[in-house]
Amino acid sequence: MANERIYNFSAGPSMLPLSVLETAAAEMTNYHGSGMSVTEMSHRSKVFQDIFDTTKADLKRILNVPDTHEVLFMQGGATFQFAAAPLNLIGKTGKADYIVTGNFANNAYKEAKKYGEISLAASSADRNHCYIPKQEELKLNADASYVYYCANNTVFGTEWKYVPETNGVPLVCDMSSNILSKPVDVSKYGIIFAGVQKNMAPAGMAVVIIDKALAGHELPYTPLIMNYQTMIEKDSMYNTPPCYTIYMLGLVLKWLDTMGGLTGMEKVKAERAKLLYDYLEESKLFKPHADKEARSDMNVTFRTGDEDLDAKFVKEATAQGFVNLKGHRSVGGMRASIYNAMPVEGVQKLVAFMKNFEAANA
Ligand code: PMP
């Protein structure tokens, strides 16, 4: 089975650990002697409740979530949270600050404008989002209900290397593409949310980690399904949760433990990223998109400067078993997404392929 797998550099949905897929396959028709698949279980059954409780407890433990915060599993992906966050939080002052460092932050900014007075605290659009603004460049308002940013910009390949200081204003962060890749201080955040389809599970869900003090102040027309207070009270089961995705997240978390948890992941992540960026630094053919100090360890964006050559690279890479390397249309070129499940070996082989390609096309 392992021999048939290829190196999948997709930005998401993306690779899951092989052992996780094998466990899921083995348990597909009869989960732990229950006589049924997890996909067939009532979400109110004891057997599913155990899966749910264990997954939630493991996530809390691994991310070191303090008791002030609650973990929610919500359908609708990360985009659902672009509406849920303002609907739940903006009522305090009617205002919020948004930092736009990529297209997903921009989507969140556009969505939030429907619900209040939104200030653009900073934007990196002037250089096609190849950098992250510095703390002193952020124009933050003391009366904002919250400050919003996106920790890792999947499309452009930039990543925040610091947590913005907001002087007590709650921080809302989209961590979709770098959650679980390194330890984070959850206590610094009002809300962390993440679509699960990169580092956590199959698509169809977002993990939301919320400071419980922020819930219960939603705008009156907030749909119940988007209401954090309802979801906290119902322990994410106001309606049917994405049961199978939660189960898969549970398997991924068990795998993460075997990899040394978040400090283990941080080490591997640094190793993978160094391999690619060191080569991009020395390459005469490939140029990285992101400024050096803003480079993402999860999404590596680069190009040759010649669209035909980029296309040739993607085609030849695909033929060699390195797939999904075509960059997003707003950046062009290539993007190698190297999330938690990508083995170091996959990046070593990709770099070797890139070196050969460079030699052949110099
Ligand atoms: N935020 C980030 C950083 C993303 O990378 C993505 C998806 N690639 C989204 C939000 C949107 O996620 P979803 O498709 O789950 O709504």
Short mmCIF file of C-alpha atoms and ligand atoms in Angstrom, two decimals:
data_model
loop_
_atom_site.label_atom_id
_atom_site.label_comp_id
_atom_site.label_asym_id
_atom_site.label_seq_id
_atom_site.Cartn_x
_atom_site.Cartn_y
_atom_site.Cartn_z
CA MET A 1 0.00 0.00 0.00
CA ALA A 2 2.73 2.48 1.02
CA ASN A 3 4.51 2.04 -2.32
CA GLU A 4 1.48 3.29 -4.23
CA ARG A 5 1.36 6.59 -2.37
CA ILE A 6 2.77 9.72 -3.97
CA TYR A 7 4.05 12.96 -2.47
CA ASN A 8 1.04 15.25 -2.33
CA PHE A 9 1.93 18.92 -1.88
CA SER A 10 -1.71 20.08 -1.92
CA ALA A 11 -2.58 23.21 0.07
CA GLY A 12 -5.71 21.51 1.38
CA PRO A 13 -7.35 19.11 1.62
CA SER A 14 -3.92 17.64 2.02
CA MET A 15 -1.94 14.58 3.05
CA LEU A 16 -2.91 12.68 6.17
CA PRO A 17 -0.48 10.33 7.93
CA LEU A 18 -0.52 6.90 6.28
CA SER A 19 -0.94 5.12 9.62
CA VAL A 20 -4.07 7.20 10.29
CA LEU A 21 -5.58 6.20 6.95
CA GLU A 22 -4.71 2.56 7.57
CA THR A 23 -6.34 2.58 11.00
CA ALA A 24 -9.43 4.26 9.56
CA ALA A 25 -9.55 1.66 6.79
CA ALA A 26 -9.22 -1.23 9.24
CA GLU A 27 -11.98 0.21 11.43
CA MET A 28 -14.25 1.29 8.58
CA THR A 29 -16.86 -1.45 8.74
CA ASN A 30 -16.69 -2.41 12.41
CA TYR A 31 -15.41 0.13 14.90
CA HIS A 32 -14.00 -1.56 18.03
CA GLY A 33 -16.52 -4.39 17.97
CA SER A 34 -19.53 -2.08 17.74
CA GLY A 35 -20.64 -3.88 14.56
CA MET A 36 -20.86 -0.61 12.66
CA SER A 37 -18.82 2.12 11.07
CA VAL A 38 -18.30 5.47 12.80
CA THR A 39 -20.11 6.95 9.78
CA GLU A 40 -23.23 4.98 10.75
CA MET A 41 -23.35 5.82 14.45
CA SER A 42 -25.80 8.02 16.24
CA HIS A 43 -23.99 11.06 17.54
CA ARG A 44 -25.93 10.48 20.78
CA SER A 45 -24.59 6.94 21.24
CA LYS A 46 -22.13 6.11 24.01
CA VAL A 47 -19.60 4.74 21.57
CA PHE A 48 -19.54 8.01 19.62
CA GLN A 49 -19.61 10.13 22.76
CA ASP A 50 -16.41 8.37 23.86
CA ILE A 51 -14.75 9.22 20.53
CA PHE A 52 -15.90 12.83 20.87
CA ASP A 53 -14.76 13.22 24.48
CA THR A 54 -11.36 11.64 23.86
CA THR A 55 -10.73 13.75 20.76
CA LYS A 56 -11.67 16.96 22.52
CA ALA A 57 -9.59 16.09 25.60
CA ASP A 58 -6.58 15.16 23.44
CA LEU A 59 -6.82 18.44 21.50
CA LYS A 60 -7.03 20.42 24.75
CA ARG A 61 -4.04 18.60 26.17
CA ILE A 62 -1.90 18.85 23.04
CA LEU A 63 -2.63 22.57 22.52
CA ASN A 64 -2.46 23.22 26.26
CA VAL A 65 -5.85 24.96 26.22
CA PRO A 66 -6.47 26.78 29.53
CA ASP A 67 -9.74 26.28 31.47
CA THR A 68 -10.84 29.79 30.48
CA HIS A 69 -11.25 28.51 26.91
CA GLU A 70 -13.61 26.01 25.31
CA VAL A 71 -12.98 23.80 22.27
CA LEU A 72 -15.78 23.66 19.69
CA PHE A 73 -16.20 21.54 16.58
CA MET A 74 -18.27 23.44 14.01
CA GLN A 75 -19.36 22.64 10.47
CA GLY A 76 -18.91 25.07 7.57
CA GLY A 77 -15.12 25.18 7.45
CA ALA A 78 -13.03 28.23 8.25
CA THR A 79 -15.18 30.46 6.04
CA PHE A 80 -18.16 29.94 8.35
CA GLN A 81 -16.09 31.58 11.08
CA PHE A 82 -15.54 34.69 8.92
CA ALA A 83 -19.22 35.44 9.68
CA ALA A 84 -19.50 33.79 13.10
CA ALA A 85 -16.67 35.82 14.69
CA PRO A 86 -18.13 39.28 13.91
CA LEU A 87 -21.71 38.19 14.64
CA ASN A 88 -20.69 36.99 18.08
CA LEU A 89 -18.11 39.60 19.04
CA ILE A 90 -18.72 42.93 17.34
CA GLY A 91 -21.72 43.88 19.46
CA LYS A 92 -19.46 45.14 22.26
CA THR A 93 -18.50 48.43 20.49
CA GLY A 94 -19.72 47.89 16.92
CA LYS A 95 -16.11 48.16 15.71
CA ALA A 96 -13.26 45.80 14.85
CA ASP A 97 -9.72 46.00 13.39
CA TYR A 98 -8.64 43.68 10.57
CA ILE A 99 -5.11 42.97 9.36
CA VAL A 100 -5.21 41.81 5.76
CA THR A 101 -2.19 39.71 4.80
CA GLY A 102 -3.75 37.50 2.15
CA ASN A 103 -6.94 36.53 0.37
CA PHE A 104 -8.51 34.61 3.26
CA ALA A 105 -7.94 37.53 5.66
CA ASN A 106 -9.45 39.71 2.94
CA ASN A 107 -12.49 37.44 2.67
CA ALA A 108 -12.94 37.68 6.44
CA TYR A 109 -12.57 41.48 6.26
CA LYS A 110 -15.20 41.75 3.51
CA GLU A 111 -17.60 39.53 5.46
CA ALA A 112 -17.16 41.46 8.72
CA LYS A 113 -18.02 44.77 7.02
CA LYS A 114 -21.64 43.62 6.86
CA TYR A 115 -21.91 43.66 10.64
CA GLY A 116 -20.09 46.74 11.90
CA GLU A 117 -17.50 49.44 11.43
CA ILE A 118 -14.35 47.69 10.31
CA SER A 119 -10.93 49.39 10.19
CA LEU A 120 -8.07 48.13 8.10
CA ALA A 121 -5.29 47.96 10.70
CA ALA A 122 -2.70 47.03 8.05
CA SER A 123 -2.53 45.43 4.63
CA SER A 124 0.28 43.81 2.67
CA ALA A 125 -1.60 44.09 -0.64
CA ASP A 126 0.86 46.75 -1.93
CA ARG A 127 3.47 44.02 -2.57
CA ASN A 128 1.11 41.16 -3.41
CA HIS A 129 1.16 39.93 0.19
CA CYS A 130 4.81 38.89 0.24
CA TYR A 131 5.43 40.27 3.74
CA ILE A 132 3.93 40.56 7.24
CA PRO A 133 3.49 44.03 8.75
CA LYS A 134 5.52 44.88 11.83
CA GLN A 135 3.89 45.56 15.19
CA GLU A 136 4.60 49.30 14.93
CA GLU A 137 2.85 49.41 11.56
CA LEU A 138 -0.46 48.15 12.95
CA LYS A 139 -3.06 50.90 13.35
CA LEU A 140 -5.05 49.54 16.24
CA ASN A 141 -8.06 51.22 17.83
CA ALA A 142 -8.47 50.96 21.61
CA ASP A 143 -12.26 50.75 21.19
CA ALA A 144 -12.24 47.82 18.76
CA SER A 145 -14.30 44.83 19.92
CA TYR A 146 -11.50 42.60 18.59
CA VAL A 147 -8.46 42.49 16.32
CA TYR A 148 -8.41 39.93 13.53
CA TYR A 149 -5.47 38.34 11.69
CA CYS A 150 -4.55 35.19 9.78
CA ALA A 151 -1.46 33.44 11.21
CA ASN A 152 -0.39 31.69 8.01
CA ASN A 153 -1.31 32.84 4.53
CA THR A 154 -1.80 29.64 2.59
CA VAL A 155 -1.91 31.21 -0.87
CA PHE A 156 1.02 33.62 -0.56
CA GLY A 157 3.26 31.52 1.69
CA THR A 158 3.78 33.99 4.52
CA GLU A 159 3.54 33.35 8.25
CA TRP A 160 3.42 35.62 11.28
CA LYS A 161 6.50 35.19 13.48
CA TYR A 162 4.99 37.17 16.36
CA VAL A 163 1.64 37.48 18.08
CA PRO A 164 0.27 41.02 17.65
CA GLU A 165 0.10 43.01 20.90
CA THR A 166 -3.41 44.46 21.20
CA ASN A 167 -3.32 45.94 24.72
CA GLY A 168 -6.21 43.95 26.06
CA VAL A 169 -8.41 43.93 22.93
CA PRO A 170 -9.35 40.27 22.19
CA LEU A 171 -7.38 38.71 19.38
CA VAL A 172 -9.16 36.55 16.78
CA CYS A 173 -6.87 34.38 14.69
CA ASP A 174 -7.38 32.14 11.65
CA MET A 175 -4.82 29.35 12.14
CA SER A 176 -6.21 27.08 9.42
CA SER A 177 -2.88 26.38 7.75
CA ASN A 178 -0.44 26.24 10.65
CA ILE A 179 -2.38 24.94 13.66
CA LEU A 180 -0.69 22.00 15.40
CA SER A 181 2.63 22.73 13.65
CA LYS A 182 4.17 24.31 16.77
CA PRO A 183 3.21 25.18 20.36
CA VAL A 184 1.04 28.31 20.79
CA ASP A 185 0.10 30.28 23.87
CA VAL A 186 -3.69 29.90 23.64
CA SER A 187 -4.23 32.28 26.58
CA LYS A 188 -3.18 35.19 24.33
CA TYR A 189 -6.18 34.65 22.07
CA GLY A 190 -9.87 35.44 22.34
CA ILE A 191 -10.57 33.03 19.49
CA ILE A 192 -8.42 30.68 17.46
CA PHE A 193 -10.17 28.93 14.62
CA ALA A 194 -8.97 26.58 11.92
CA GLY A 195 -10.47 24.66 9.04
CA VAL A 196 -9.31 21.10 9.66
CA GLN A 197 -8.39 20.00 6.13
CA LYS A 198 -4.66 20.76 6.33
CA ASN A 199 -3.10 19.64 9.60
CA MET A 200 -6.01 17.92 11.30
CA ALA A 201 -8.61 15.87 9.43
CA PRO A 202 -10.72 15.53 6.28
CA ALA A 203 -12.57 18.71 5.23
CA GLY A 204 -15.94 19.72 6.63
CA MET A 205 -15.23 21.21 10.01
CA ALA A 206 -13.48 23.99 11.89
CA VAL A 207 -11.99 23.75 15.34
CA VAL A 208 -12.80 26.85 17.37
CA ILE A 209 -11.01 27.62 20.61
CA ILE A 210 -12.80 30.44 22.39
CA ASP A 211 -12.35 32.38 25.59
CA LYS A 212 -15.71 31.59 27.23
CA ALA A 213 -15.99 35.17 28.54
CA LEU A 214 -16.46 36.36 24.94
CA ALA A 215 -19.52 34.19 24.24
CA GLY A 216 -23.10 35.24 24.92
CA HIS A 217 -22.87 38.77 23.46
CA GLU A 218 -23.91 37.98 19.88
CA LEU A 219 -25.96 40.28 17.65
CA PRO A 220 -29.67 39.42 18.03
CA TYR A 221 -30.02 38.00 14.52
CA THR A 222 -27.05 35.62 14.84
CA PRO A 223 -28.17 32.20 13.58
CA LEU A 224 -28.24 29.68 16.43
CA ILE A 225 -25.92 27.42 14.46
CA MET A 226 -23.32 30.25 14.52
CA ASN A 227 -23.88 31.20 18.14
CA TYR A 228 -20.80 30.33 20.22
CA GLN A 229 -22.81 30.38 23.47
CA THR A 230 -25.26 27.81 22.09
CA MET A 231 -22.41 25.66 20.87
CA ILE A 232 -20.65 25.86 24.25
CA GLU A 233 -23.86 24.94 26.12
CA LYS A 234 -24.57 22.04 23.76
CA ASP A 235 -20.93 20.89 23.67
CA SER A 236 -20.83 21.29 19.86
CA MET A 237 -23.94 19.11 19.47
CA TYR A 238 -26.68 21.67 18.93
CA ASN A 239 -27.16 19.72 15.70
CA THR A 240 -25.48 16.64 14.27
CA PRO A 241 -21.73 17.23 14.37
CA PRO A 242 -19.39 16.06 11.58
CA CYS A 243 -18.92 12.73 13.37
CA TYR A 244 -16.49 11.03 11.01
CA THR A 245 -14.27 14.11 10.75
CA ILE A 246 -14.10 14.28 14.56
CA TYR A 247 -13.13 10.59 14.64
CA MET A 248 -10.38 11.20 12.06
CA LEU A 249 -9.11 14.19 14.05
CA GLY A 250 -8.89 11.85 17.04
CA LEU A 251 -6.70 9.45 15.05
CA VAL A 252 -4.47 12.32 13.85
CA LEU A 253 -4.01 13.50 17.45
CA LYS A 254 -2.94 9.99 18.52
CA TRP A 255 -0.41 10.01 15.67
CA LEU A 256 0.78 13.44 16.79
CA ASP A 257 1.53 12.03 20.25
CA THR A 258 3.76 9.39 18.67
CA MET A 259 5.61 12.19 16.84
CA GLY A 260 6.46 14.04 20.04
CA GLY A 261 3.47 16.38 20.08
CA LEU A 262 3.82 20.01 19.05
CA THR A 263 7.51 20.32 19.94
CA GLY A 264 8.15 17.24 17.79
CA MET A 265 6.15 18.75 14.95
CA GLU A 266 7.97 22.06 15.28
CA LYS A 267 11.32 20.31 14.83
CA VAL A 268 10.23 18.40 11.73
CA LYS A 269 8.58 21.50 10.30
CA ALA A 270 11.83 23.48 10.65
CA GLU A 271 13.76 20.66 8.98
CA ARG A 272 11.38 20.48 6.02
CA ALA A 273 11.24 24.25 5.50
CA LYS A 274 15.03 24.66 5.81
CA LEU A 275 15.63 22.08 3.08
CA LEU A 276 13.45 23.99 0.62
CA TYR A 277 14.38 27.55 1.54
CA ASP A 278 18.13 26.82 1.66
CA TYR A 279 17.91 25.50 -1.86
CA LEU A 280 15.74 28.41 -3.03
CA GLU A 281 18.38 30.79 -1.64
CA GLU A 282 21.16 29.21 -3.68
CA SER A 283 19.10 28.44 -6.81
CA LYS A 284 19.67 30.58 -9.89
CA LEU A 285 16.42 29.37 -11.45
CA PHE A 286 13.78 29.46 -8.69
CA LYS A 287 12.88 32.60 -6.73
CA PRO A 288 10.84 32.56 -3.52
CA HIS A 289 7.78 34.82 -3.42
CA ALA A 290 7.85 35.76 0.27
CA ASP A 291 10.33 38.09 1.95
CA LYS A 292 12.88 36.12 3.97
CA GLU A 293 11.63 37.11 7.43
CA ALA A 294 7.99 36.35 6.52
CA ARG A 295 8.39 32.91 4.94
CA SER A 296 5.88 30.25 5.87
CA ASP A 297 7.08 26.87 7.09
CA MET A 298 3.85 25.33 5.77
CA ASN A 299 3.38 26.78 2.26
CA VAL A 300 6.49 27.49 0.20
CA THR A 301 5.82 29.72 -2.82
CA PHE A 302 8.33 30.14 -5.65
CA ARG A 303 8.60 30.70 -9.38
CA THR A 304 11.10 30.73 -12.23
CA GLY A 305 9.89 34.03 -13.66
CA ASP A 306 8.90 32.30 -16.90
CA GLU A 307 5.34 30.95 -16.97
CA ASP A 308 6.09 28.33 -19.60
CA LEU A 309 8.99 27.01 -17.55
CA ASP A 310 6.80 26.97 -14.43
CA ALA A 311 4.23 24.89 -16.32
CA LYS A 312 6.97 22.53 -17.55
CA PHE A 313 8.22 22.14 -13.98
CA VAL A 314 4.75 21.29 -12.65
CA LYS A 315 4.17 18.80 -15.45
CA GLU A 316 7.51 17.02 -15.00
CA ALA A 317 7.16 17.02 -11.21
CA THR A 318 3.71 15.43 -11.50
CA ALA A 319 5.11 12.71 -13.75
CA GLN A 320 7.71 11.97 -11.06
CA GLY A 321 5.08 11.66 -8.30
CA PHE A 322 5.29 15.17 -6.79
CA VAL A 323 1.74 16.41 -7.22
CA ASN A 324 -0.32 19.57 -6.62
CA LEU A 325 2.64 21.94 -6.95
CA LYS A 326 0.90 24.52 -9.15
CA GLY A 327 0.65 27.86 -7.36
CA HIS A 328 -2.60 29.69 -6.70
CA ARG A 329 -3.68 31.93 -9.60
CA SER A 330 -3.16 35.12 -7.54
CA VAL A 331 0.56 34.38 -7.08
CA GLY A 332 1.36 32.16 -10.05
CA GLY A 333 4.43 29.92 -10.10
CA MET A 334 4.56 27.02 -7.69
CA ARG A 335 3.57 26.27 -4.14
CA ALA A 336 4.76 23.30 -2.07
CA SER A 337 2.53 22.80 0.93
CA ILE A 338 4.48 20.88 3.53
CA TYR A 339 2.10 20.25 6.39
CA ASN A 340 2.56 17.93 9.39
CA ALA A 341 1.90 14.72 7.45
CA MET A 342 4.55 15.43 4.78
CA PRO A 343 7.61 13.31 5.60
CA VAL A 344 11.03 15.02 5.48
CA GLU A 345 11.93 12.45 2.84
CA GLY A 346 9.26 13.91 0.53
CA VAL A 347 10.90 17.32 0.69
CA GLN A 348 14.40 15.87 0.25
CA LYS A 349 13.22 14.13 -2.91
CA LEU A 350 11.46 17.25 -4.18
CA VAL A 351 14.62 19.33 -3.70
CA ALA A 352 16.67 16.69 -5.54
CA PHE A 353 14.14 16.84 -8.38
CA MET A 354 14.31 20.66 -8.42
CA LYS A 355 18.11 20.55 -8.62
CA ASN A 356 17.95 18.19 -11.59
CA PHE A 357 15.35 20.38 -13.24
CA GLU A 358 17.53 23.45 -12.72
CA ALA A 359 20.57 21.70 -14.21
CA ALA A 360 18.56 20.57 -17.23
CA ASN A 361 17.00 23.98 -17.85
CA ALA A 362 19.87 26.35 -17.05
N1 PMP B 1 -8.28 30.44 5.98
C1 PMP B 1 -7.14 29.90 5.51
C2 PMP B 1 -5.84 30.37 6.04
C3 PMP B 1 -7.21 28.93 4.50
O1 PMP B 1 -6.09 28.40 4.01
C4 PMP B 1 -8.48 28.50 4.02
C5 PMP B 1 -8.64 27.43 2.97
N2 PMP B 1 -7.58 27.05 2.26
C6 PMP B 1 -9.62 29.12 4.53
C7 PMP B 1 -9.48 30.05 5.53
C8 PMP B 1 -10.97 28.73 4.05
O2 PMP B 1 -11.26 27.50 4.60
P1 PMP B 1 -12.58 26.68 4.26
O3 PMP B 1 -12.44 26.27 2.85
O4 PMP B 1 -12.52 25.56 5.26
O5 PMP B 1 -13.75 27.56 4.49
#
